[in-house]
Each structure stands twice: as C-alpha cells, then as structure tokens.
C-alpha cells in the first residue's frame, strides 16, 4: 500500500508539479525576426483587437497580461492568448502606467515591473509573473509550472496566432 502511494505521488509530481527548465528558449530577437518583422502577426497584433485601452478596468488589464504570459509558460490549462509582441508590450505599458483603475499601488508597481522585464526581452520570470497575476485573479486551474522551450513556444505561436498559410511561410 505504501509503495503504491509512493508511486502515485511520484507520478503526480512528474506530470503535474515538476517541469524541467528548458535548455533553449525563444529570444525576443528571434521572435521579432521570425514573426514581427515578417508581418506574420499583423492580423493579431494590437491591444485594441482585444478591447484593451486607457479606460479598461483592472480586471481587463490583468486578463490581457495573463493571456500574454501564456505564450511563454508551461501549464496544464490555458484559456486564451494575446501575442507577446513589441507593440502589445508598449501599448500595455502606456495603459498600465496611466491607469487610475488599478486600485492597489503595490499591484500597479509589480505589473509595471513585469512589463519592464518584457520590454527588455527578459522572460526568465514569466512563469512567476503569470502566477502572481493568476493569484490576483483567484486562479484555481492553470498554474504555470515553468517556461516553454523554444520549440514549444513556436508551436504555441503557430497554433494560437497564425493562420495555416502564415504558419507554413514561417516554417520555411
């Protein structure tokens, strides 16, 4: 009985909790060269496409930031995605920095810190940033378990943001 519990615990740990650190991640320069500079994401770029603007509520801002992190993180469940493009990050910084809808100054400072990381192309803490936002939203499913590898992120981008024709063009 104890052996079965130990095996079950190990299986749960390996499949639900443990996620190995990827050896290689997609850098912002690679992302920009492959997707942004080629225009592959033009149809999905811009926060106006998801209805985020200077009048958006704190809940709307958190939801968009949460969905932006999905491009970078490993989680058992993900609902929705907004591309982590230079334009979206810049628009988000402008919206968050001028927003009077974010009720807590500490939260606003944290969010601006996450955005500053993203502006520098630093996504090394995106899983922790996701979980901070997820906690603010009282998340119960879909906690980040780590970062996606370069190949996993490219697959995510193709599945969520590119139409079949564009996906084939970027694969070449």
mmCIF file of N, CA and C in Angstrom, residues 30-144:
data_model
loop_
_atom_site.group_PDB
_atom_site.id
_atom_site.type_symbol
_atom_site.label_atom_id
_atom_site.label_comp_id
_atom_site.label_asym_id
_atom_site.label_seq_id
_atom_site.Cartn_x
_atom_site.Cartn_y
_atom_site.Cartn_z
ATOM 1 N N UNK A 30 14.787 36.647 -31.774
ATOM 2 C CA UNK A 30 14.329 35.592 -32.692
ATOM 3 C C UNK A 30 12.837 35.737 -32.986
ATOM 4 N N UNK A 31 12.067 36.021 -31.946
ATOM 5 C CA UNK A 31 10.632 36.222 -32.109
ATOM 6 C C UNK A 31 10.362 37.380 -33.070
ATOM 7 N N UNK A 32 11.065 38.480 -32.853
ATOM 8 C CA UNK A 32 10.881 39.666 -33.699
ATOM 9 C C UNK A 32 11.240 39.366 -35.144
ATOM 10 N N UNK A 33 12.392 38.746 -35.357
ATOM 11 C CA UNK A 33 12.835 38.438 -36.726
ATOM 12 C C UNK A 33 11.897 37.471 -37.431
ATOM 13 N N UNK A 34 11.418 36.472 -36.708
ATOM 14 C CA UNK A 34 10.600 35.426 -37.323
ATOM 15 C C UNK A 34 9.148 35.841 -37.513
ATOM 16 N N UNK A 35 8.596 36.570 -36.558
ATOM 17 C CA UNK A 35 7.158 36.825 -36.580
ATOM 18 C C UNK A 35 6.788 38.296 -36.774
ATOM 19 N N UNK A 36 7.463 39.195 -36.071
ATOM 20 C CA UNK A 36 7.079 40.605 -36.150
ATOM 21 C C UNK A 36 7.573 41.271 -37.432
ATOM 22 N N UNK A 37 8.852 41.134 -37.739
ATOM 23 C CA UNK A 37 9.420 41.803 -38.915
ATOM 24 C C UNK A 37 8.863 41.241 -40.219
ATOM 25 N N UNK A 38 8.419 39.993 -40.194
ATOM 26 C CA UNK A 38 7.867 39.385 -41.409
ATOM 27 C C UNK A 38 6.385 39.712 -41.585
ATOM 28 N N UNK A 39 5.775 40.323 -40.570
ATOM 29 C CA UNK A 39 4.351 40.650 -40.648
ATOM 30 C C UNK A 39 3.443 39.470 -40.351
ATOM 31 N N UNK A 40 4.000 38.366 -39.887
ATOM 32 C CA UNK A 40 3.216 37.159 -39.636
ATOM 33 C C UNK A 40 2.135 37.365 -38.576
ATOM 34 N N UNK A 41 2.348 38.315 -37.658
ATOM 35 C CA UNK A 41 1.391 38.528 -36.571
ATOM 36 C C UNK A 41 0.529 39.775 -36.765
ATOM 37 N N UNK A 42 0.604 40.393 -37.929
ATOM 38 C CA UNK A 42 -0.130 41.636 -38.168
ATOM 39 C C UNK A 42 -1.632 41.500 -37.894
ATOM 40 N N UNK A 43 -2.201 40.351 -38.195
ATOM 41 C CA UNK A 43 -3.651 40.161 -38.027
ATOM 42 C C UNK A 43 -4.074 40.069 -36.560
ATOM 43 N N UNK A 44 -3.137 39.777 -35.664
ATOM 44 C CA UNK A 44 -3.489 39.603 -34.250
ATOM 45 C C UNK A 44 -2.780 40.595 -33.334
ATOM 46 N N UNK A 45 -1.989 41.497 -33.908
ATOM 47 C CA UNK A 45 -1.221 42.446 -33.103
ATOM 48 C C UNK A 45 -2.073 43.666 -32.766
ATOM 49 N N UNK A 46 -1.830 44.232 -31.604
ATOM 50 C CA UNK A 46 -2.529 45.443 -31.175
ATOM 51 C C UNK A 46 -3.560 45.130 -30.108
ATOM 52 N N UNK A 47 -3.454 45.796 -28.983
ATOM 53 C CA UNK A 47 -4.363 45.520 -27.870
ATOM 54 C C UNK A 47 -5.781 46.003 -28.133
ATOM 55 N N UNK A 48 -5.942 46.901 -29.126
ATOM 56 C CA UNK A 48 -7.284 47.320 -29.496
ATOM 57 C C UNK A 48 -8.092 46.130 -30.013
ATOM 58 N N UNK A 49 -7.424 45.128 -30.545
ATOM 59 C CA UNK A 49 -8.103 43.929 -31.058
ATOM 60 C C UNK A 49 -8.752 43.112 -29.946
ATOM 61 N N UNK A 50 -8.250 43.263 -28.723
ATOM 62 C CA UNK A 50 -8.843 42.551 -27.586
ATOM 63 C C UNK A 50 -9.612 43.506 -26.677
ATOM 64 N N UNK A 51 -9.792 44.728 -27.142
ATOM 65 C CA UNK A 51 -10.609 45.692 -26.405
ATOM 66 C C UNK A 51 -9.936 46.365 -25.229
ATOM 67 N N UNK A 52 -8.615 46.313 -25.148
ATOM 68 C CA UNK A 52 -7.917 46.955 -24.030
ATOM 69 C C UNK A 52 -7.511 48.361 -24.436
ATOM 70 N N UNK A 53 -7.828 49.318 -23.550
ATOM 71 C CA UNK A 53 -7.465 50.716 -23.794
ATOM 72 C C UNK A 53 -7.323 51.426 -22.454
ATOM 73 N N UNK A 54 -7.131 52.726 -22.486
ATOM 74 C CA UNK A 54 -6.911 53.505 -21.274
ATOM 75 C C UNK A 54 -8.086 53.534 -20.307
ATOM 76 N N UNK A 55 -9.262 53.149 -20.755
ATOM 77 C CA UNK A 55 -10.435 53.115 -19.888
ATOM 78 C C UNK A 55 -10.733 51.725 -19.347
ATOM 79 N N UNK A 56 -9.876 50.772 -19.644
ATOM 80 C CA UNK A 56 -10.116 49.393 -19.238
ATOM 81 C C UNK A 56 -9.996 49.227 -17.725
ATOM 82 N N UNK A 57 -10.769 48.288 -17.218
ATOM 83 C CA UNK A 57 -10.761 48.002 -15.780
ATOM 84 C C UNK A 57 -9.505 47.230 -15.385
ATOM 85 N N UNK A 58 -9.244 47.178 -14.105
ATOM 86 C CA UNK A 58 -8.125 46.387 -13.592
ATOM 87 C C UNK A 58 -8.295 44.931 -14.011
ATOM 88 N N UNK A 59 -9.488 44.401 -13.926
ATOM 89 C CA UNK A 59 -9.741 43.004 -14.305
ATOM 90 C C UNK A 59 -9.392 42.764 -15.776
ATOM 91 N N UNK A 60 -9.728 43.713 -16.645
ATOM 92 C CA UNK A 60 -9.416 43.570 -18.072
ATOM 93 C C UNK A 60 -7.903 43.616 -18.303
ATOM 94 N N UNK A 61 -7.220 44.517 -17.618
ATOM 95 C CA UNK A 61 -5.758 44.621 -17.739
ATOM 96 C C UNK A 61 -5.102 43.320 -17.278
ATOM 97 N N UNK A 62 -5.534 42.812 -16.121
ATOM 98 C CA UNK A 62 -4.967 41.568 -15.606
ATOM 99 C C UNK A 62 -5.213 40.417 -16.569
ATOM 100 N N UNK A 63 -6.408 40.360 -17.158
ATOM 101 C CA UNK A 63 -6.723 39.263 -18.080
ATOM 102 C C UNK A 63 -5.825 39.296 -19.318
ATOM 103 N N UNK A 64 -5.604 40.477 -19.870
ATOM 104 C CA UNK A 64 -4.734 40.571 -21.053
ATOM 105 C C UNK A 64 -3.295 40.215 -20.684
ATOM 106 N N UNK A 65 -2.795 40.717 -19.566
ATOM 107 C CA UNK A 65 -1.433 40.370 -19.160
ATOM 108 C C UNK A 65 -1.318 38.867 -18.923
ATOM 109 N N UNK A 66 -2.315 38.292 -18.280
ATOM 110 C CA UNK A 66 -2.354 36.854 -18.028
ATOM 111 C C UNK A 66 -2.281 36.095 -19.351
ATOM 112 N N UNK A 67 -3.096 36.505 -20.316
ATOM 113 C CA UNK A 67 -3.109 35.823 -21.609
ATOM 114 C C UNK A 67 -1.809 36.040 -22.388
ATOM 115 N N UNK A 68 -1.153 37.166 -22.191
ATOM 116 C CA UNK A 68 0.141 37.386 -22.847
ATOM 117 C C UNK A 68 1.189 36.399 -22.320
ATOM 118 N N UNK A 69 1.148 36.094 -21.036
ATOM 119 C CA UNK A 69 2.138 35.168 -20.469
ATOM 120 C C UNK A 69 1.980 33.754 -21.007
ATOM 121 N N UNK A 70 0.792 33.416 -21.496
ATOM 122 C CA UNK A 70 0.559 32.057 -21.985
ATOM 123 C C UNK A 70 1.521 31.658 -23.105
ATOM 124 N N UNK A 71 1.996 32.626 -23.852
ATOM 125 C CA UNK A 71 2.944 32.345 -24.934
ATOM 126 C C UNK A 71 4.257 31.797 -24.388
ATOM 127 N N UNK A 72 4.581 32.117 -23.163
ATOM 128 C CA UNK A 72 5.898 31.788 -22.605
ATOM 129 C C UNK A 72 5.892 30.663 -21.575
ATOM 130 N N UNK A 73 4.726 30.309 -21.034
ATOM 131 C CA UNK A 73 4.709 29.422 -19.868
ATOM 132 C C UNK A 73 4.139 28.045 -20.164
ATOM 133 N N UNK A 74 4.562 27.086 -19.343
ATOM 134 C CA UNK A 74 4.006 25.737 -19.381
ATOM 135 C C UNK A 74 2.963 25.650 -18.269
ATOM 136 N N UNK A 75 1.779 25.181 -18.634
ATOM 137 C CA UNK A 75 0.696 24.990 -17.669
ATOM 138 C C UNK A 75 -0.223 23.900 -18.202
ATOM 139 N N UNK A 76 -0.902 23.207 -17.298
ATOM 140 C CA UNK A 76 -1.812 22.144 -17.718
ATOM 141 C C UNK A 76 -3.038 22.693 -18.438
ATOM 142 N N UNK A 77 -3.441 23.898 -18.108
ATOM 143 C CA UNK A 77 -4.617 24.520 -18.705
ATOM 144 C C UNK A 77 -4.270 25.951 -19.102
ATOM 145 N N UNK A 78 -4.721 26.353 -20.291
ATOM 146 C CA UNK A 78 -4.575 27.744 -20.729
ATOM 147 C C UNK A 78 -5.842 28.114 -21.477
ATOM 148 N N UNK A 79 -6.411 29.256 -21.112
ATOM 149 C CA UNK A 79 -7.592 29.760 -21.800
ATOM 150 C C UNK A 79 -7.265 31.135 -22.363
ATOM 151 N N UNK A 80 -7.187 31.218 -23.663
ATOM 152 C CA UNK A 80 -6.934 32.490 -24.317
ATOM 153 C C UNK A 80 -5.459 32.815 -24.433
ATOM 154 N N UNK A 81 -5.159 33.666 -25.410
ATOM 155 C CA UNK A 81 -3.782 34.084 -25.621
ATOM 156 C C UNK A 81 -3.754 35.408 -26.372
ATOM 157 N N UNK A 82 -2.832 36.260 -25.976
ATOM 158 C CA UNK A 82 -2.557 37.525 -26.646
ATOM 159 C C UNK A 82 -1.056 37.505 -26.931
ATOM 160 N N UNK A 83 -0.644 37.786 -28.177
ATOM 161 C CA UNK A 83 0.779 37.673 -28.501
ATOM 162 C C UNK A 83 1.648 38.666 -27.734
ATOM 163 N N UNK A 84 2.829 38.208 -27.362
ATOM 164 C CA UNK A 84 3.802 38.993 -26.608
ATOM 165 C C UNK A 84 4.654 39.790 -27.602
ATOM 166 N N UNK A 85 3.991 40.663 -28.377
ATOM 167 C CA UNK A 85 4.701 41.451 -29.384
ATOM 168 C C UNK A 85 5.213 42.753 -28.778
ATOM 169 N N UNK A 86 6.177 43.354 -29.469
ATOM 170 C CA UNK A 86 6.722 44.639 -29.045
ATOM 171 C C UNK A 86 5.605 45.678 -28.950
ATOM 172 N N UNK A 87 4.754 45.720 -29.952
ATOM 173 C CA UNK A 87 3.642 46.689 -29.966
ATOM 174 C C UNK A 87 2.714 46.476 -28.777
ATOM 175 N N UNK A 88 2.340 45.218 -28.506
ATOM 176 C CA UNK A 88 1.440 44.939 -27.387
ATOM 177 C C UNK A 88 2.077 45.308 -26.049
ATOM 178 N N UNK A 89 3.350 45.023 -25.907
ATOM 179 C CA UNK A 89 4.048 45.356 -24.656
ATOM 180 C C UNK A 89 4.095 46.871 -24.477
ATOM 181 N N UNK A 90 4.412 47.609 -25.538
ATOM 182 C CA UNK A 90 4.463 49.077 -25.464
ATOM 183 C C UNK A 90 3.084 49.658 -25.144
ATOM 184 N N UNK A 91 2.048 49.154 -25.798
ATOM 185 C CA UNK A 91 0.692 49.637 -25.534
ATOM 186 C C UNK A 91 0.286 49.326 -24.094
ATOM 187 N N UNK A 92 0.635 48.141 -23.633
ATOM 188 C CA UNK A 92 0.307 47.732 -22.266
ATOM 189 C C UNK A 92 0.986 48.646 -21.252
ATOM 190 N N UNK A 93 2.249 48.976 -21.494
ATOM 191 C CA UNK A 93 2.979 49.867 -20.581
ATOM 192 C C UNK A 93 2.281 51.219 -20.495
ATOM 193 N N UNK A 94 1.858 51.746 -21.612
ATOM 194 C CA UNK A 94 1.167 53.030 -21.636
ATOM 195 C C UNK A 94 -0.156 52.956 -20.878
ATOM 196 N N UNK A 95 -0.895 51.892 -21.085
ATOM 197 C CA UNK A 95 -2.202 51.727 -20.430
ATOM 198 C C UNK A 95 -2.033 51.582 -18.924
ATOM 199 N N UNK A 96 -1.120 50.704 -18.501
ATOM 200 C CA UNK A 96 -0.948 50.451 -17.062
ATOM 201 C C UNK A 96 -0.376 51.673 -16.358
ATOM 202 N N UNK A 97 0.605 52.318 -16.962
ATOM 203 C CA UNK A 97 1.253 53.453 -16.285
ATOM 204 C C UNK A 97 0.296 54.629 -16.081
ATOM 205 N N UNK A 98 -0.678 54.799 -16.962
ATOM 206 C CA UNK A 98 -1.609 55.928 -16.831
ATOM 207 C C UNK A 98 -2.956 55.536 -16.227
ATOM 208 N N UNK A 99 -3.150 54.256 -15.945
ATOM 209 C CA UNK A 99 -4.447 53.786 -15.454
ATOM 210 C C UNK A 99 -4.722 54.236 -14.021
ATOM 211 N N UNK A 100 -5.938 54.711 -13.811
ATOM 212 C CA UNK A 100 -6.387 55.006 -12.451
ATOM 213 C C UNK A 100 -7.355 53.918 -11.981
ATOM 214 N N UNK A 101 -7.455 52.841 -12.753
ATOM 215 C CA UNK A 101 -8.367 51.737 -12.428
ATOM 216 C C UNK A 101 -7.697 50.665 -11.573
ATOM 217 N N UNK A 102 -6.367 50.681 -11.510
ATOM 218 C CA UNK A 102 -5.661 49.700 -10.681
ATOM 219 C C UNK A 102 -5.680 50.234 -9.257
ATOM 220 N N UNK A 103 -6.396 49.540 -8.401
ATOM 221 C CA UNK A 103 -6.715 50.039 -7.070
ATOM 222 C C UNK A 103 -5.543 50.046 -6.092
ATOM 223 N N UNK A 104 -4.600 49.134 -6.271
ATOM 224 C CA UNK A 104 -3.525 48.978 -5.318
ATOM 225 C C UNK A 104 -2.202 49.432 -5.950
ATOM 226 N N UNK A 105 -1.528 50.378 -5.314
ATOM 227 C CA UNK A 105 -0.253 50.887 -5.852
ATOM 228 C C UNK A 105 0.816 49.804 -5.938
ATOM 229 N N UNK A 106 0.808 48.877 -4.971
ATOM 230 C CA UNK A 106 1.784 47.783 -4.985
ATOM 231 C C UNK A 106 1.562 46.903 -6.215
ATOM 232 N N UNK A 107 0.308 46.598 -6.518
ATOM 233 C CA UNK A 107 -0.012 45.779 -7.690
ATOM 234 C C UNK A 107 0.421 46.509 -8.958
ATOM 235 N N UNK A 108 0.117 47.787 -9.056
ATOM 236 C CA UNK A 108 0.496 48.564 -10.234
ATOM 237 C C UNK A 108 2.006 48.545 -10.423
ATOM 238 N N UNK A 109 2.744 48.715 -9.337
ATOM 239 C CA UNK A 109 4.212 48.696 -9.402
ATOM 240 C C UNK A 109 4.712 47.332 -9.876
ATOM 241 N N UNK A 110 4.129 46.256 -9.370
ATOM 242 C CA UNK A 110 4.510 44.905 -9.799
ATOM 243 C C UNK A 110 4.244 44.714 -11.288
ATOM 244 N N UNK A 111 3.057 45.105 -11.739
ATOM 245 C CA UNK A 111 2.695 44.945 -13.147
ATOM 246 C C UNK A 111 3.646 45.731 -14.041
ATOM 247 N N UNK A 112 3.966 46.956 -13.645
ATOM 248 C CA UNK A 112 4.912 47.760 -14.428
ATOM 249 C C UNK A 112 6.306 47.124 -14.431
ATOM 250 N N UNK A 113 6.669 46.467 -13.341
ATOM 251 C CA UNK A 113 7.941 45.735 -13.291
ATOM 252 C C UNK A 113 7.957 44.573 -14.271
ATOM 253 N N UNK A 114 6.837 43.847 -14.356
ATOM 254 C CA UNK A 114 6.739 42.737 -15.317
ATOM 255 C C UNK A 114 6.883 43.279 -16.740
ATOM 256 N N UNK A 115 6.174 44.368 -17.015
ATOM 257 C CA UNK A 115 6.201 44.963 -18.350
ATOM 258 C C UNK A 115 7.616 45.449 -18.683
ATOM 259 N N UNK A 116 8.298 46.031 -17.701
ATOM 260 C CA UNK A 116 9.680 46.483 -17.919
ATOM 261 C C UNK A 116 10.573 45.295 -18.281
ATOM 262 N N UNK A 117 10.382 44.167 -17.611
ATOM 263 C CA UNK A 117 11.138 42.955 -17.965
ATOM 264 C C UNK A 117 10.873 42.581 -19.420
ATOM 265 N N UNK A 118 9.605 42.576 -19.804
ATOM 266 C CA UNK A 118 9.230 42.173 -21.160
ATOM 267 C C UNK A 118 9.786 43.147 -22.194
ATOM 268 N N UNK A 119 9.795 44.449 -21.851
ATOM 269 C CA UNK A 119 10.357 45.443 -22.778
ATOM 270 C C UNK A 119 11.848 45.195 -23.014
ATOM 271 N N UNK A 120 12.542 44.678 -22.002
ATOM 272 C CA UNK A 120 13.971 44.361 -22.128
ATOM 273 C C UNK A 120 14.198 42.992 -22.779
ATOM 274 N N UNK A 121 13.105 42.290 -23.081
ATOM 275 C CA UNK A 121 13.238 40.949 -23.652
ATOM 276 C C UNK A 121 13.586 39.908 -22.614
ATOM 277 N N UNK A 122 13.346 40.217 -21.336
ATOM 278 C CA UNK A 122 13.634 39.286 -20.244
ATOM 279 C C UNK A 122 12.342 38.570 -19.853
ATOM 280 N N UNK A 123 12.246 37.305 -20.255
ATOM 281 C CA UNK A 123 11.067 36.499 -19.947
ATOM 282 C C UNK A 123 11.414 35.359 -18.997
ATOM 283 N N UNK A 124 12.558 35.466 -18.334
ATOM 284 C CA UNK A 124 13.040 34.396 -17.465
ATOM 285 C C UNK A 124 12.159 34.177 -16.237
ATOM 286 N N UNK A 125 11.360 35.163 -15.887
ATOM 287 C CA UNK A 125 10.490 35.045 -14.709
ATOM 288 C C UNK A 125 9.006 35.060 -15.092
ATOM 289 N N UNK A 126 8.717 34.816 -16.360
ATOM 290 C CA UNK A 126 7.336 34.931 -16.819
ATOM 291 C C UNK A 126 6.418 33.924 -16.137
ATOM 292 N N UNK A 127 6.942 32.763 -15.766
ATOM 293 C CA UNK A 127 6.108 31.806 -15.045
ATOM 294 C C UNK A 127 5.701 32.357 -13.673
ATOM 295 N N UNK A 128 6.622 32.976 -12.959
ATOM 296 C CA UNK A 128 6.305 33.579 -11.664
ATOM 297 C C UNK A 128 5.385 34.789 -11.849
ATOM 298 N N UNK A 129 5.614 35.556 -12.910
ATOM 299 C CA UNK A 129 4.756 36.719 -13.202
ATOM 300 C C UNK A 129 3.335 36.249 -13.519
ATOM 301 N N UNK A 130 3.231 35.187 -14.312
ATOM 302 C CA UNK A 130 1.918 34.590 -14.601
ATOM 303 C C UNK A 130 1.218 34.205 -13.309
ATOM 304 N N UNK A 131 1.925 33.526 -12.427
ATOM 305 C CA UNK A 131 1.300 33.036 -11.198
ATOM 306 C C UNK A 131 0.900 34.177 -10.263
ATOM 307 N N UNK A 132 1.636 35.276 -10.269
ATOM 308 C CA UNK A 132 1.254 36.458 -9.489
ATOM 309 C C UNK A 132 -0.093 36.989 -9.996
ATOM 310 N N UNK A 133 -0.197 37.150 -11.304
ATOM 311 C CA UNK A 133 -1.444 37.644 -11.906
ATOM 312 C C UNK A 133 -2.565 36.632 -11.679
ATOM 313 N N UNK A 134 -2.275 35.369 -11.872
ATOM 314 C CA UNK A 134 -3.222 34.258 -11.685
ATOM 315 C C UNK A 134 -3.760 34.274 -10.247
ATOM 316 N N UNK A 135 -2.877 34.511 -9.273
ATOM 317 C CA UNK A 135 -3.305 34.612 -7.872
ATOM 318 C C UNK A 135 -4.224 35.817 -7.662
ATOM 319 N N UNK A 136 -3.893 36.959 -8.273
ATOM 320 C CA UNK A 136 -4.758 38.142 -8.157
ATOM 321 C C UNK A 136 -6.156 37.858 -8.717
ATOM 322 N N UNK A 137 -6.219 36.983 -9.708
ATOM 323 C CA UNK A 137 -7.489 36.619 -10.328
ATOM 324 C C UNK A 137 -8.161 35.435 -9.629
ATOM 325 N N UNK A 138 -7.589 35.017 -8.505
ATOM 326 C CA UNK A 138 -8.101 33.859 -7.762
ATOM 327 C C UNK A 138 -8.121 32.596 -8.606
ATOM 328 N N UNK A 139 -7.044 32.386 -9.377
ATOM 329 C CA UNK A 139 -6.945 31.217 -10.243
ATOM 330 C C UNK A 139 -6.957 29.919 -9.458
ATOM 331 N N UNK A 140 -7.574 28.912 -10.054
ATOM 332 C CA UNK A 140 -7.607 27.577 -9.443
ATOM 333 C C UNK A 140 -7.032 26.512 -10.368
ATOM 334 N N UNK A 141 -7.097 26.726 -11.674
ATOM 335 C CA UNK A 141 -6.543 25.797 -12.657
ATOM 336 C C UNK A 141 -5.609 26.563 -13.573
ATOM 337 N N UNK A 142 -4.534 25.906 -13.998
ATOM 338 C CA UNK A 142 -3.650 26.523 -14.974
ATOM 339 C C UNK A 142 -2.457 27.245 -14.398
ATOM 340 N N UNK A 143 -2.045 26.873 -13.195
ATOM 341 C CA UNK A 143 -0.857 27.496 -12.605
ATOM 342 C C UNK A 143 0.361 27.156 -13.465
ATOM 343 N N UNK A 144 1.219 28.142 -13.704
ATOM 344 C CA UNK A 144 2.425 27.922 -14.501
ATOM 345 C C UNK A 144 3.373 26.986 -13.765
#
